Amino acid sequence: MNYAKIVPCDIANGEGVRVTLFVQGCDHHCPSCQNPTTWDPNGGQTFTDKTLDKIVDLLRPDYIQGLTLTGGDPLYPENRETICKILIRVRHEFEGSKDIWMWTGYTWEELIQQAAEELEYQTIPTTVTIIRNINVLVDGPYIESKRDISLPYMGSSNQRVIGCNKSFALRRPVLWWTPEKKGK
């Protein structure tokens, strides 16, 4: 996997102060995407064990609430194995004290279907591992005709901010943030 950049103190991509990793690779190619330079999986720089060590070190201060994975698309198929490795390491290092947010152009339903197929065909369950190890998922492609800059964490109104733990427990997407909470 390649990545475009790491932002060590980000307040735009999730709640609180975060470390944000912008990965390379996206096959959604949403018109008017804010990060089209991250579409090319061969762009940016190679993600290595040293890169992961750097992210873990950046997450150590108490004022850092968590990690955000965005891009590109962290769930671009060629990125998933490395994303699993990142999530497992962060969960192990911080034992749940840091939350993890992820943006993807895939919908929750598409990811659940992909996870079921991995289990059915007995392939490595990377999708299951990923969605079980993130706290908040912002799902769905950016749709320019549904652009709404008043919605926190979303670029267009078709996207959802999903709380993953509750969603797994109830076997349906449970919104972490809804438009009804706007202004609160």
PDB file of C-alpha atoms in Angstrom:
ATOM      1  CA  MET A   1       0.000   0.000   0.000  1.00  0.00           C
ATOM      2  CA  ASN A   2       1.078   3.546  -0.656  1.00  0.00           C
ATOM      3  CA  TYR A   3       0.030   6.652   1.214  1.00  0.00           C
ATOM      4  CA  ALA A   4      -0.210  10.335   0.341  1.00  0.00           C
ATOM      5  CA  LYS A   5       0.455  11.886   3.749  1.00  0.00           C
ATOM      6  CA  ILE A   6       0.123  11.663   7.505  1.00  0.00           C
ATOM      7  CA  VAL A   7      -1.384  14.612   9.376  1.00  0.00           C
ATOM      8  CA  PRO A   8      -0.143  14.448  12.994  1.00  0.00           C
ATOM      9  CA  CYS A   9      -2.681  16.860  14.568  1.00  0.00           C
ATOM     10  CA  ASP A  10      -5.911  16.911  12.573  1.00  0.00           C
ATOM     11  CA  ILE A  11      -9.216  18.343  13.816  1.00  0.00           C
ATOM     12  CA  ALA A  12     -11.162  18.075  10.533  1.00  0.00           C
ATOM     13  CA  ASN A  13     -11.442  14.321  10.053  1.00  0.00           C
ATOM     14  CA  GLY A  14     -13.257  13.023  13.099  1.00  0.00           C
ATOM     15  CA  GLU A  15     -13.902  14.005  16.675  1.00  0.00           C
ATOM     16  CA  GLY A  16     -11.114  15.540  18.746  1.00  0.00           C
ATOM     17  CA  VAL A  17      -7.460  15.836  17.789  1.00  0.00           C
ATOM     18  CA  ARG A  18      -6.445  12.956  15.557  1.00  0.00           C
ATOM     19  CA  VAL A  19      -3.638  11.425  13.561  1.00  0.00           C
ATOM     20  CA  THR A  20      -4.891  11.074   9.986  1.00  0.00           C
ATOM     21  CA  LEU A  21      -3.470   8.754   7.340  1.00  0.00           C
ATOM     22  CA  PHE A  22      -4.378   9.539   3.728  1.00  0.00           C
ATOM     23  CA  VAL A  23      -3.896   6.355   1.721  1.00  0.00           C
ATOM     24  CA  GLN A  24      -3.414   6.027  -2.021  1.00  0.00           C
ATOM     25  CA  GLY A  25      -5.790   4.043  -4.200  1.00  0.00           C
ATOM     26  CA  CYS A  26      -9.462   4.537  -4.970  1.00  0.00           C
ATOM     27  CA  ASP A  27     -11.649   2.994  -7.638  1.00  0.00           C
ATOM     28  CA  HIS A  28     -14.772   5.099  -6.950  1.00  0.00           C
ATOM     29  CA  HIS A  29     -13.459   8.195  -8.794  1.00  0.00           C
ATOM     30  CA  CYS A  30     -16.268  10.419  -7.514  1.00  0.00           C
ATOM     31  CA  PRO A  31     -16.767  13.534  -9.656  1.00  0.00           C
ATOM     32  CA  SER A  32     -15.481  16.611  -7.767  1.00  0.00           C
ATOM     33  CA  CYS A  33     -13.621  14.465  -5.210  1.00  0.00           C
ATOM     34  CA  GLN A  34     -11.552  16.649  -2.883  1.00  0.00           C
ATOM     35  CA  ASN A  35      -8.579  14.237  -3.078  1.00  0.00           C
ATOM     36  CA  PRO A  36      -8.278  13.011  -6.706  1.00  0.00           C
ATOM     37  CA  THR A  37      -4.489  12.878  -6.377  1.00  0.00           C
ATOM     38  CA  THR A  38      -4.975   9.910  -4.026  1.00  0.00           C
ATOM     39  CA  TRP A  39      -6.796   7.762  -6.608  1.00  0.00           C
ATOM     40  CA  ASP A  40      -3.599   6.328  -8.088  1.00  0.00           C
ATOM     41  CA  PRO A  41      -2.523   3.361  -5.936  1.00  0.00           C
ATOM     42  CA  ASN A  42       1.059   3.841  -7.173  1.00  0.00           C
ATOM     43  CA  GLY A  43       1.240   7.501  -6.130  1.00  0.00           C
ATOM     44  CA  GLY A  44       2.635   8.815  -2.886  1.00  0.00           C
ATOM     45  CA  GLN A  45       5.118   6.778  -0.895  1.00  0.00           C
ATOM     46  CA  THR A  46       5.347   3.187   0.221  1.00  0.00           C
ATOM     47  CA  PHE A  47       3.807   2.341   3.587  1.00  0.00           C
ATOM     48  CA  THR A  48       6.384   0.415   5.640  1.00  0.00           C
ATOM     49  CA  ASP A  49       6.792  -0.914   9.158  1.00  0.00           C
ATOM     50  CA  LYS A  50       8.626   2.335   9.949  1.00  0.00           C
ATOM     51  CA  THR A  51       5.579   4.287   8.762  1.00  0.00           C
ATOM     52  CA  LEU A  52       3.396   2.271  11.124  1.00  0.00           C
ATOM     53  CA  ASP A  53       5.855   2.878  13.982  1.00  0.00           C
ATOM     54  CA  LYS A  54       5.632   6.619  13.244  1.00  0.00           C
ATOM     55  CA  ILE A  55       1.815   6.547  13.382  1.00  0.00           C
ATOM     56  CA  VAL A  56       1.871   4.666  16.688  1.00  0.00           C
ATOM     57  CA  ASP A  57       4.323   7.201  18.145  1.00  0.00           C
ATOM     58  CA  LEU A  58       2.152  10.096  16.930  1.00  0.00           C
ATOM     59  CA  LEU A  59      -0.860   8.503  18.678  1.00  0.00           C
ATOM     60  CA  ARG A  60       0.865   8.299  22.091  1.00  0.00           C
ATOM     61  CA  PRO A  61       0.099  11.767  23.527  1.00  0.00           C
ATOM     62  CA  ASP A  62      -2.983  11.883  25.744  1.00  0.00           C
ATOM     63  CA  TYR A  63      -4.459  14.794  23.753  1.00  0.00           C
ATOM     64  CA  ILE A  64      -4.681  12.616  20.625  1.00  0.00           C
ATOM     65  CA  GLN A  65      -8.144  11.043  20.615  1.00  0.00           C
ATOM     66  CA  GLY A  66      -7.552   8.593  17.812  1.00  0.00           C
ATOM     67  CA  LEU A  67      -6.642   7.582  14.294  1.00  0.00           C
ATOM     68  CA  THR A  68      -8.442   8.470  11.083  1.00  0.00           C
ATOM     69  CA  LEU A  69      -7.994   6.461   7.893  1.00  0.00           C
ATOM     70  CA  THR A  70      -9.048   8.182   4.687  1.00  0.00           C
ATOM     71  CA  GLY A  71      -7.672   8.748   1.250  1.00  0.00           C
ATOM     72  CA  GLY A  72      -8.123   7.606  -1.486  1.00  0.00           C
ATOM     73  CA  ASP A  73     -10.016   4.726   0.007  1.00  0.00           C
ATOM     74  CA  PRO A  74      -8.592   2.638   2.844  1.00  0.00           C
ATOM     75  CA  LEU A  75     -10.811  -0.187   1.586  1.00  0.00           C
ATOM     76  CA  TYR A  76      -9.429  -0.133  -1.934  1.00  0.00           C
ATOM     77  CA  PRO A  77      -8.885  -3.905  -2.365  1.00  0.00           C
ATOM     78  CA  GLU A  78      -5.080  -3.722  -2.498  1.00  0.00           C
ATOM     79  CA  ASN A  79      -5.023  -1.641   0.717  1.00  0.00           C
ATOM     80  CA  ARG A  80      -7.000  -3.984   2.949  1.00  0.00           C
ATOM     81  CA  GLU A  81      -4.194  -6.230   4.135  1.00  0.00           C
ATOM     82  CA  THR A  82      -2.092  -3.270   5.271  1.00  0.00           C
ATOM     83  CA  ILE A  83      -5.124  -1.555   6.811  1.00  0.00           C
ATOM     84  CA  CYS A  84      -5.733  -4.750   8.848  1.00  0.00           C
ATOM     85  CA  LYS A  85      -2.146  -4.644  10.049  1.00  0.00           C
ATOM     86  CA  ILE A  86      -2.509  -0.980  11.087  1.00  0.00           C
ATOM     87  CA  LEU A  87      -5.761  -1.621  12.968  1.00  0.00           C
ATOM     88  CA  ILE A  88      -4.464  -4.666  14.808  1.00  0.00           C
ATOM     89  CA  ARG A  89      -1.305  -2.838  15.876  1.00  0.00           C
ATOM     90  CA  VAL A  90      -3.175   0.268  17.051  1.00  0.00           C
ATOM     91  CA  ARG A  91      -5.710  -1.821  18.970  1.00  0.00           C
ATOM     92  CA  HIS A  92      -2.902  -3.829  20.586  1.00  0.00           C
ATOM     93  CA  GLU A  93      -0.777  -0.788  21.476  1.00  0.00           C
ATOM     94  CA  PHE A  94      -3.596   1.310  22.927  1.00  0.00           C
ATOM     95  CA  GLU A  95      -6.064  -1.340  24.156  1.00  0.00           C
ATOM     96  CA  GLY A  96      -9.080   0.639  22.991  1.00  0.00           C
ATOM     97  CA  SER A  97      -8.021   3.985  24.486  1.00  0.00           C
ATOM     98  CA  LYS A  98      -7.818   5.522  20.996  1.00  0.00           C
ATOM     99  CA  ASP A  99     -10.789   5.475  18.655  1.00  0.00           C
ATOM    100  CA  ILE A 100     -10.518   4.756  14.944  1.00  0.00           C
ATOM    101  CA  TRP A 101     -12.507   6.472  12.207  1.00  0.00           C
ATOM    102  CA  MET A 102     -12.547   5.471   8.550  1.00  0.00           C
ATOM    103  CA  TRP A 103     -13.911   7.060   5.376  1.00  0.00           C
ATOM    104  CA  THR A 104     -14.780   4.794   2.441  1.00  0.00           C
ATOM    105  CA  GLY A 105     -16.734   5.028  -0.794  1.00  0.00           C
ATOM    106  CA  TYR A 106     -18.279   1.634  -0.068  1.00  0.00           C
ATOM    107  CA  THR A 107     -21.562   1.446   1.823  1.00  0.00           C
ATOM    108  CA  TRP A 108     -22.005  -0.501   5.061  1.00  0.00           C
ATOM    109  CA  GLU A 109     -24.234  -2.954   3.191  1.00  0.00           C
ATOM    110  CA  GLU A 110     -21.586  -3.552   0.520  1.00  0.00           C
ATOM    111  CA  LEU A 111     -18.969  -4.179   3.191  1.00  0.00           C
ATOM    112  CA  ILE A 112     -21.193  -6.630   5.069  1.00  0.00           C
ATOM    113  CA  GLN A 113     -21.800  -8.483   1.790  1.00  0.00           C
ATOM    114  CA  GLN A 114     -18.049  -8.571   1.080  1.00  0.00           C
ATOM    115  CA  ALA A 115     -17.396  -9.857   4.595  1.00  0.00           C
ATOM    116  CA  ALA A 116     -20.001 -12.606   4.158  1.00  0.00           C
ATOM    117  CA  GLU A 117     -18.400 -13.644   0.862  1.00  0.00           C
ATOM    118  CA  GLU A 118     -14.969 -13.837   2.505  1.00  0.00           C
ATOM    119  CA  LEU A 119     -16.384 -16.147   5.161  1.00  0.00           C
ATOM    120  CA  GLU A 120     -18.360 -18.226   2.641  1.00  0.00           C
ATOM    121  CA  TYR A 121     -15.365 -18.754   0.377  1.00  0.00           C
ATOM    122  CA  GLN A 122     -13.004 -19.205   3.335  1.00  0.00           C
ATOM    123  CA  THR A 123     -10.671 -16.461   2.218  1.00  0.00           C
ATOM    124  CA  ILE A 124      -8.762 -14.299   4.677  1.00  0.00           C
ATOM    125  CA  PRO A 125     -11.464 -12.278   6.485  1.00  0.00           C
ATOM    126  CA  THR A 126      -9.857  -8.870   6.016  1.00  0.00           C
ATOM    127  CA  THR A 127     -13.141  -6.984   5.637  1.00  0.00           C
ATOM    128  CA  VAL A 128     -14.532  -8.490   8.854  1.00  0.00           C
ATOM    129  CA  THR A 129     -11.313  -7.667  10.702  1.00  0.00           C
ATOM    130  CA  ILE A 130     -11.366  -4.097   9.440  1.00  0.00           C
ATOM    131  CA  ILE A 131     -14.967  -3.234  10.246  1.00  0.00           C
ATOM    132  CA  ARG A 132     -14.769  -4.938  13.646  1.00  0.00           C
ATOM    133  CA  ASN A 133     -11.743  -2.832  14.581  1.00  0.00           C
ATOM    134  CA  ILE A 134     -13.025   0.628  13.695  1.00  0.00           C
ATOM    135  CA  ASN A 135     -15.346   2.710  15.840  1.00  0.00           C
ATOM    136  CA  VAL A 136     -16.869   5.031  13.263  1.00  0.00           C
ATOM    137  CA  LEU A 137     -17.328   4.480   9.545  1.00  0.00           C
ATOM    138  CA  VAL A 138     -18.279   7.266   7.157  1.00  0.00           C
ATOM    139  CA  ASP A 139     -19.660   5.314   4.231  1.00  0.00           C
ATOM    140  CA  GLY A 140     -20.738   5.874   0.659  1.00  0.00           C
ATOM    141  CA  PRO A 141     -19.355   7.703  -2.331  1.00  0.00           C
ATOM    142  CA  TYR A 142     -19.298  11.473  -2.554  1.00  0.00           C
ATOM    143  CA  ILE A 143     -22.177  12.562  -4.803  1.00  0.00           C
ATOM    144  CA  GLU A 144     -21.769  16.109  -6.036  1.00  0.00           C
ATOM    145  CA  SER A 145     -25.521  16.673  -6.547  1.00  0.00           C
ATOM    146  CA  LYS A 146     -26.035  15.841  -2.841  1.00  0.00           C
ATOM    147  CA  ARG A 147     -23.204  18.062  -1.582  1.00  0.00           C
ATOM    148  CA  ASP A 148     -23.984  19.588   1.819  1.00  0.00           C
ATOM    149  CA  ILE A 149     -21.155  21.329   3.646  1.00  0.00           C
ATOM    150  CA  SER A 150     -23.327  21.790   6.738  1.00  0.00           C
ATOM    151  CA  LEU A 151     -23.174  18.073   7.547  1.00  0.00           C
ATOM    152  CA  PRO A 152     -20.336  17.198   9.921  1.00  0.00           C
ATOM    153  CA  TYR A 153     -17.920  14.568   8.639  1.00  0.00           C
ATOM    154  CA  MET A 154     -19.806  14.079   5.354  1.00  0.00           C
ATOM    155  CA  GLY A 155     -19.395  15.704   1.973  1.00  0.00           C
ATOM    156  CA  SER A 156     -22.785  14.697   0.588  1.00  0.00           C
ATOM    157  CA  SER A 157     -26.106  13.819   2.197  1.00  0.00           C
ATOM    158  CA  ASN A 158     -26.091  10.204   0.972  1.00  0.00           C
ATOM    159  CA  GLN A 159     -23.136   9.435   3.229  1.00  0.00           C
ATOM    160  CA  ARG A 160     -23.630   8.144   6.758  1.00  0.00           C
ATOM    161  CA  VAL A 161     -21.637   8.335   9.976  1.00  0.00           C
ATOM    162  CA  ILE A 162     -22.056   4.842  11.413  1.00  0.00           C
ATOM    163  CA  GLY A 163     -21.204   3.579  14.885  1.00  0.00           C
ATOM    164  CA  CYS A 164     -19.693   0.183  14.134  1.00  0.00           C
ATOM    165  CA  ASN A 165     -20.041  -1.529  17.525  1.00  0.00           C
ATOM    166  CA  LYS A 166     -23.789  -0.882  17.801  1.00  0.00           C
ATOM    167  CA  SER A 167     -24.251  -1.731  14.144  1.00  0.00           C
ATOM    168  CA  PHE A 168     -22.707  -5.161  14.664  1.00  0.00           C
ATOM    169  CA  ALA A 169     -24.728  -5.801  17.796  1.00  0.00           C
ATOM    170  CA  LEU A 170     -28.016  -4.886  16.095  1.00  0.00           C
ATOM    171  CA  ARG A 171     -27.064  -6.293  12.672  1.00  0.00           C
ATOM    172  CA  ARG A 172     -27.981  -3.079  10.909  1.00  0.00           C
ATOM    173  CA  PRO A 173     -26.285   0.293  10.411  1.00  0.00           C
ATOM    174  CA  VAL A 174     -26.738   2.509  13.465  1.00  0.00           C
ATOM    175  CA  LEU A 175     -25.940   6.141  12.885  1.00  0.00           C
ATOM    176  CA  TRP A 176     -23.357   7.700  15.169  1.00  0.00           C
ATOM    177  CA  TRP A 177     -24.413  11.167  13.982  1.00  0.00           C
ATOM    178  CA  THR A 178     -27.679  12.120  12.330  1.00  0.00           C
ATOM    179  CA  PRO A 179     -28.802  15.364  10.660  1.00  0.00           C
ATOM    180  CA  GLU A 180     -31.326  15.754  13.515  1.00  0.00           C
ATOM    181  CA  LYS A 181     -28.383  16.379  15.859  1.00  0.00           C
ATOM    182  CA  LYS A 182     -27.292  19.358  13.756  1.00  0.00           C
ATOM    183  CA  GLY A 183     -26.691  22.403  15.855  1.00  0.00           C
ATOM    184  CA  LYS A 184     -26.420  20.516  19.135  1.00  0.00           C
TER     185      LYS A 184
END
